Coordinates of C-alpha atoms and ligand atoms in Angstrom, one line a residue:
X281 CA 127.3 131.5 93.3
X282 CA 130.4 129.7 93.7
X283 CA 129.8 127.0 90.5
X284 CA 127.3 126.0 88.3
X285 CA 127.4 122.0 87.1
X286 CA 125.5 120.6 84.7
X287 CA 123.4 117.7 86.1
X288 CA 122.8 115.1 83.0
X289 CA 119.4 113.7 82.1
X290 CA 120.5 110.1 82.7
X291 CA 119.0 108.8 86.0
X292 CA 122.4 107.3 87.8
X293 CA 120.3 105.8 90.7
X294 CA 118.0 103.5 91.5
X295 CA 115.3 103.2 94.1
X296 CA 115.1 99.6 93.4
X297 CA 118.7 99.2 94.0
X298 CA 118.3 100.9 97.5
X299 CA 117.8 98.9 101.1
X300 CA 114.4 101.3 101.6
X301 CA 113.5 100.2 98.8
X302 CA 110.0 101.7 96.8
X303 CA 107.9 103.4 98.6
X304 CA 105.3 106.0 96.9
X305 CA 106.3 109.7 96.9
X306 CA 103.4 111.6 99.1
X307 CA 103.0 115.3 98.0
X308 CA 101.6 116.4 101.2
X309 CA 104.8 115.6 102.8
X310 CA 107.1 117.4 99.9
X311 CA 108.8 114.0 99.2
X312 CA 110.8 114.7 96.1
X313 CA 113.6 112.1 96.4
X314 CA 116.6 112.7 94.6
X315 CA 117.4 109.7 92.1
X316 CA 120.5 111.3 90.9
X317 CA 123.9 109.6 92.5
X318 CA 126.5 112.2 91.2
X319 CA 123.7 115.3 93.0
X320 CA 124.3 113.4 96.0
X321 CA 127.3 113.2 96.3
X322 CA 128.3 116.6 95.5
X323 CA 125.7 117.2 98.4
X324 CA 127.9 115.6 100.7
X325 CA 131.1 116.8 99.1
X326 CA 129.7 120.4 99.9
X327 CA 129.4 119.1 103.4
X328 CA 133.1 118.4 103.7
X329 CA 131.9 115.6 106.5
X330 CA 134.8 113.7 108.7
X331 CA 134.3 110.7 111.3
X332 CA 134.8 113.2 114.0
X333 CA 131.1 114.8 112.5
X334 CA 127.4 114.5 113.7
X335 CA 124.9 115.0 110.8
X336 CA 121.9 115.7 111.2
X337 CA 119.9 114.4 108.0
X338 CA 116.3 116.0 108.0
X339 CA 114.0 113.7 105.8
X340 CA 116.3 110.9 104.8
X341 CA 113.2 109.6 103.0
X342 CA 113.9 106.2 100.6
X343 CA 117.7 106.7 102.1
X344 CA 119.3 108.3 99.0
X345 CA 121.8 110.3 101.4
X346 CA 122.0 108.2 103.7
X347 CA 124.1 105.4 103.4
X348 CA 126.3 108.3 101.9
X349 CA 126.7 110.6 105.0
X350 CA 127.1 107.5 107.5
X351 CA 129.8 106.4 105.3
X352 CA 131.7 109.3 106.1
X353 CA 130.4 110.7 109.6
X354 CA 130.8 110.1 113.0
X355 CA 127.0 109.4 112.9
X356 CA 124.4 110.4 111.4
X357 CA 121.0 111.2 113.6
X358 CA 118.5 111.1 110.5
X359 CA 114.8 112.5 111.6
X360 CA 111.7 111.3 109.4
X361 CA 108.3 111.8 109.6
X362 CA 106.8 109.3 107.1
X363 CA 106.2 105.9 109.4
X364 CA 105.8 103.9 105.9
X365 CA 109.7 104.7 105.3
X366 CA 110.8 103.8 108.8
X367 CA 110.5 100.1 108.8
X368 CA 113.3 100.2 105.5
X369 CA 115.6 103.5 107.2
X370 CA 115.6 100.8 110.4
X371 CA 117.2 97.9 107.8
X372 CA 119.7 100.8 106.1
X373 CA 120.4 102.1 110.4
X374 CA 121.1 98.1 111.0
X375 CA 123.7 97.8 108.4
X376 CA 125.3 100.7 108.6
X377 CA 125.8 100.6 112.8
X378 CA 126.2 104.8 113.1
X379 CA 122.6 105.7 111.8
X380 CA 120.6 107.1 114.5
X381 CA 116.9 107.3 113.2
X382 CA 113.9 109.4 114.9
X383 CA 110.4 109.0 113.6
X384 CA 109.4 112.3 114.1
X385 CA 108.9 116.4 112.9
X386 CA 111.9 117.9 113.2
X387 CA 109.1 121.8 114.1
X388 CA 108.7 119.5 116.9
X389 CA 111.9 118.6 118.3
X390 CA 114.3 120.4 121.0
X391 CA 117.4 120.4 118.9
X392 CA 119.6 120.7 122.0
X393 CA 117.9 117.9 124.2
X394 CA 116.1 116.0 121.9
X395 CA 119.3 115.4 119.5
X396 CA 122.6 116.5 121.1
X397 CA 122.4 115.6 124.3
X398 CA 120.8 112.4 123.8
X399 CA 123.1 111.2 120.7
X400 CA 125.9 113.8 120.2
X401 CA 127.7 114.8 123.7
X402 CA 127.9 110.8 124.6
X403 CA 129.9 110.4 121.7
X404 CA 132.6 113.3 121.9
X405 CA 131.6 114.2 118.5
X406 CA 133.4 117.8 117.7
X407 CA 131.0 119.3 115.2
X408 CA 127.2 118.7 114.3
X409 CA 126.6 119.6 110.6
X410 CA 122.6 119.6 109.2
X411 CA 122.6 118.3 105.6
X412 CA 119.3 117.7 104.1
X413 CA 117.4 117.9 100.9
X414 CA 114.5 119.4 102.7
X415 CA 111.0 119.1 102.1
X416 CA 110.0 122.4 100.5
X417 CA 106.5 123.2 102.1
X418 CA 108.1 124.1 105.7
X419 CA 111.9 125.0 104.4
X420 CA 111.3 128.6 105.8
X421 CA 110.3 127.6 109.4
X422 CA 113.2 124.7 109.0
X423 CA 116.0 127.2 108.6
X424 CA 114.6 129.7 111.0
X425 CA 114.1 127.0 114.0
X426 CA 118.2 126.1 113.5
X427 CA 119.3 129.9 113.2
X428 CA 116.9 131.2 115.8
X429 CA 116.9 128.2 118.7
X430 CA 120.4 126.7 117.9
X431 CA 123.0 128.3 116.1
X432 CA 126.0 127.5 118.6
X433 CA 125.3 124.0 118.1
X434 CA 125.9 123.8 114.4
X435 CA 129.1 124.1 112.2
X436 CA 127.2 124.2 108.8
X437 CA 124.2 123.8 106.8
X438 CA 124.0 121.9 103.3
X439 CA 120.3 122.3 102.3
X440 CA 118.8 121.1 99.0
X441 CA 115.9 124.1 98.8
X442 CA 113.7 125.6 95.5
X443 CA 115.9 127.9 93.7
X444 CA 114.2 131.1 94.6
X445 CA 114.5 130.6 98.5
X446 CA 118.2 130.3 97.7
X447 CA 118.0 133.4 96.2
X448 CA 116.5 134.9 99.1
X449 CA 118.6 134.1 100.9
X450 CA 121.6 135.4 99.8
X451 CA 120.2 138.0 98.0
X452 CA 121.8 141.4 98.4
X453 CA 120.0 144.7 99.4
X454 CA 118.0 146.8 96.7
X455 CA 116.2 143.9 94.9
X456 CA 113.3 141.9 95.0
X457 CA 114.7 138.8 96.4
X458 CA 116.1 140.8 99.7
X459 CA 114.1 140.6 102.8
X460 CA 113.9 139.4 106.6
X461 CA 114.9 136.2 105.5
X462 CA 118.4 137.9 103.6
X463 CA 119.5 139.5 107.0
X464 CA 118.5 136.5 109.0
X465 CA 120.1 134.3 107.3
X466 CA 123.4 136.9 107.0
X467 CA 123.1 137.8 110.5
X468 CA 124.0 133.6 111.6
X469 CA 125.8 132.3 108.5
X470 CA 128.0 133.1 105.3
X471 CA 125.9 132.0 102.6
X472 CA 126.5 130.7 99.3
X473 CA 124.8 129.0 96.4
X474 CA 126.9 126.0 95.9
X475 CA 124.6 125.0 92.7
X476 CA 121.8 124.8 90.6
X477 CA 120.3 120.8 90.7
X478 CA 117.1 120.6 87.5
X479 CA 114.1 118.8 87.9
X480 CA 114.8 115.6 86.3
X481 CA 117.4 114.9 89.7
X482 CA 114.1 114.0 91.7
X483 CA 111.1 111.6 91.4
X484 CA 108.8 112.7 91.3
X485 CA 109.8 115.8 89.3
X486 CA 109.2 119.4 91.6
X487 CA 107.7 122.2 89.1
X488 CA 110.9 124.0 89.7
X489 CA 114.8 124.1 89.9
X490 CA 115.9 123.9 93.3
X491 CA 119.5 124.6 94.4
X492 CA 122.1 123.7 96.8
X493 CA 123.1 126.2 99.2
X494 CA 125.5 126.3 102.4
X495 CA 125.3 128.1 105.1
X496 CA 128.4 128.7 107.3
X497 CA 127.8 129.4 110.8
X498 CA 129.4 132.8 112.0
X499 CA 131.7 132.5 115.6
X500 CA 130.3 136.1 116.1
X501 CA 127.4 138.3 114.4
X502 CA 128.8 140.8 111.7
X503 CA 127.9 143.6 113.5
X504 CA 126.6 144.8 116.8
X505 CA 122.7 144.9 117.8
X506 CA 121.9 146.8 120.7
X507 CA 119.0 144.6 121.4
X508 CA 118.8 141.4 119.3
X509 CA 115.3 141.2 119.9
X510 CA 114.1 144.3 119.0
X511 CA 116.8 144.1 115.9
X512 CA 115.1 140.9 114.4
X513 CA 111.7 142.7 115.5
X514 CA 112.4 145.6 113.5
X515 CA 113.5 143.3 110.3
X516 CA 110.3 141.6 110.1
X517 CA 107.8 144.4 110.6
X518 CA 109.9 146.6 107.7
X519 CA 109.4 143.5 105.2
X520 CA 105.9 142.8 106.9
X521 CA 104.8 145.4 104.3
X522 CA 107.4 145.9 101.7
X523 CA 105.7 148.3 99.8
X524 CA 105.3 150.7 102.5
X525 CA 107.9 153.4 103.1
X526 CA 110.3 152.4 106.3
X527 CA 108.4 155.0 108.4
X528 CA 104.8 154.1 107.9
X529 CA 105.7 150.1 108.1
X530 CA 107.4 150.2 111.5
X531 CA 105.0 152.8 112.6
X532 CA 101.7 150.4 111.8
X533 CA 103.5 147.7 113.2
X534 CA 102.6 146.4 117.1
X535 CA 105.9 144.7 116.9
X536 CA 107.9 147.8 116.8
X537 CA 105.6 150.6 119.0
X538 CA 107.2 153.5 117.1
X539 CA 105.1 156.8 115.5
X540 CA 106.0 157.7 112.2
X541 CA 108.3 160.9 113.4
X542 CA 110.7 158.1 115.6
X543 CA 111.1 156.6 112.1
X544 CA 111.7 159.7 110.1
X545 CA 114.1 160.9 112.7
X546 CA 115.9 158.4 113.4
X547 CA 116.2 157.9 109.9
X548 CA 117.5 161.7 108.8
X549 CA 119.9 161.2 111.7
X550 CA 121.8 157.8 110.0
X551 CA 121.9 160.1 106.6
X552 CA 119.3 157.6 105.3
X553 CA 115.9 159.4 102.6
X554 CA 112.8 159.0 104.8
X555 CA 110.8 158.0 102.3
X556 CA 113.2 154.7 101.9
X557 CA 112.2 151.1 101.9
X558 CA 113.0 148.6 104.0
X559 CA 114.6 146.5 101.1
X560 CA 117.5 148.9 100.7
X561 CA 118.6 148.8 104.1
X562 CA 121.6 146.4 105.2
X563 CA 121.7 144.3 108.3
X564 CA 123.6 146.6 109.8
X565 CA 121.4 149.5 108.8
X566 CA 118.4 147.4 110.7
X567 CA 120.7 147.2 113.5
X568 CA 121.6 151.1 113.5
X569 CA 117.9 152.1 113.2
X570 CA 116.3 149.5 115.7
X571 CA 118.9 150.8 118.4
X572 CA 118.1 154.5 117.4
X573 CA 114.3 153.3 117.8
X574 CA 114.4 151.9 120.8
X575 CA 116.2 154.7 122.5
X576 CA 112.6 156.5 121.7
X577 CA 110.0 153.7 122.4
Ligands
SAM146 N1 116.4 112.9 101.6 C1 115.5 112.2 100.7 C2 116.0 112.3 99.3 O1 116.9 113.3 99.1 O2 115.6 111.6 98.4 C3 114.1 112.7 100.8 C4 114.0 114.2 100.6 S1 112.3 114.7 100.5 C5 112.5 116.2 99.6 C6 111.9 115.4 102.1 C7 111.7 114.3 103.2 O3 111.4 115.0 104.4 C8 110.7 113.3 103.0 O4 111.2 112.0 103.3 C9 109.6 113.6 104.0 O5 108.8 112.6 104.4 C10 110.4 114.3 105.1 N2 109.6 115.2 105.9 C11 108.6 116.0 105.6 N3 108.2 116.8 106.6 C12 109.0 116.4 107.6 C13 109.1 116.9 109.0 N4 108.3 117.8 109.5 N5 110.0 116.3 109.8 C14 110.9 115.4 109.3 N6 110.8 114.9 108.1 C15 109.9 115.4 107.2

């Protein structure tokens, strides 16, 4: 964790100061806006953002990053799923002139055609950066869909997430916080915690601290996986079933089509206990194992 601010409890923002003006939070949607100036613009400090940039802002909600990013981008291409905040994003799009706004779920969109082609590649922008405080019922499936379907197309990620999915994500191997998310997210990006943002930054209040984290695309992967597929197949079916020793997770597992022995072998041939978890295993341990494993599907 690279710093850890202290955020203050006096509320330096106002929603009725802002061109989207009051609309009320829906739960359902995880709107926790951020009221907290100074938060948001650290957020966008982290996101070191140029004219030459494309962010892509997922949830821009009552606008409080907003006006923020599209002071400093290129553009901004900010996708929202709420048609009750749409008609005031449209006003804060209107004065700003480089606010591209979708009404839509970002699950849903082709990143590629749907975003870059259509907004990006007309504009000779050099770099497309996601920053977002992200709504915290589908932040999993949110990171995975950039890593898995588009990570050439993105320089960074600044995401506002609960504390403990930071943690996960750059947790390191042996602990509780380590799984298929750790080497995912390792296996795309250098992670870091950039820092800790409390409750009382957020109306309504979350139940928990949430945290700021960046994720820096890699050019290359850290280490070599003889079949990426089968790599990324063997992560998830180890963490499937934590509890389980290595050999009898990936051996009950259809994703993986090994027998217990495969596991054990391969295993005792990397110098690695056979009764091991997968949680003590590196990425590139995964990547050693799954090509040893598929060698004897
Ligand atoms: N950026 C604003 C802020 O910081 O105050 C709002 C953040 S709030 C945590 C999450 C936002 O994501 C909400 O505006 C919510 O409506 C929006 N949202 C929820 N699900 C979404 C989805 N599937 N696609 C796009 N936006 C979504």
């Amino acid at each position: 964790m690279s710093t850890r601010k202290q955020y203050n409890r006096k509320k330096s923002y106002n929603h009725s100061e802002n061109r989207v003006g009051f609309v009320k939070a829906k739960k359902s949607l995880g709107q926790n806006f951020l009221n907290d100036r100074v938060v948001v613009q650290d957020i966008v400090l982290c996101g070191e953002v140029e004219a030459c940039d494309a962010v892509i802002e997922i949830g821009p909600g009552r606008g409080a990053m907003t006006g923020e990013l599209a002071s400093r981008a290129g553009l901004v291409i900010a996708v929202e799923i709420d048609k009750d905040l749409i008609p005031g994003l449209e006003e804060l799009a209107r004065l700003y002139g480089n606010i591209e706004l979708i009404h839509g779920d970002i699950l849903k969109l082709d990143v590629e055609k749907d975003i870059v082609d259509k907004y990006v590649r007309p504009r000779g922008l050099s770099k497309v950066k996601v920053i977002a405080n992200l709504p915290y019922y589908i932040t999993t499936p949110i990171i995975m869909k950039f890593l898995e379907d588009c990570p050439q197309l993105i320089d960074c990620m600044v995401i506002m997430v609960q504390k403990e999915v930071a943690q996960r994500m750059t947790a390191k191997p042996g602990g509780k916080d380590y799984g298929a998310m750790t080497v995912t997210v390792n296996y795309f990006t250098e992670s870091s915690i950039e820092f800790i943002v409390p409750p009382h930054c957020f109306s309504p209040q979350p139940g928990v601290d949430s945290a700021v984290v960046k994720l820096k695309m890699r050019s290359e992967p850290p280490f070599e996986t003889p079949d990426r597929d089968y790599f990324f197949k063997t992560v998830k079916a180890a963490f499937l079933q934590r509890r389980k020793t290595l050999a009898n997770a990936l051996a009950n597992s259809p994703m993986t089509s090994v027998s217990v022995s495969d596991v054990t072998e391969a295993l005792a041939e990397m110098g690695i206990n056979v009764m091991a978890r997968g949680e003590t295993l590196s990425g590139e341990q995964f990547a050693e194992l799954s090509g040893k494993l598929l060698r004897r599907k």
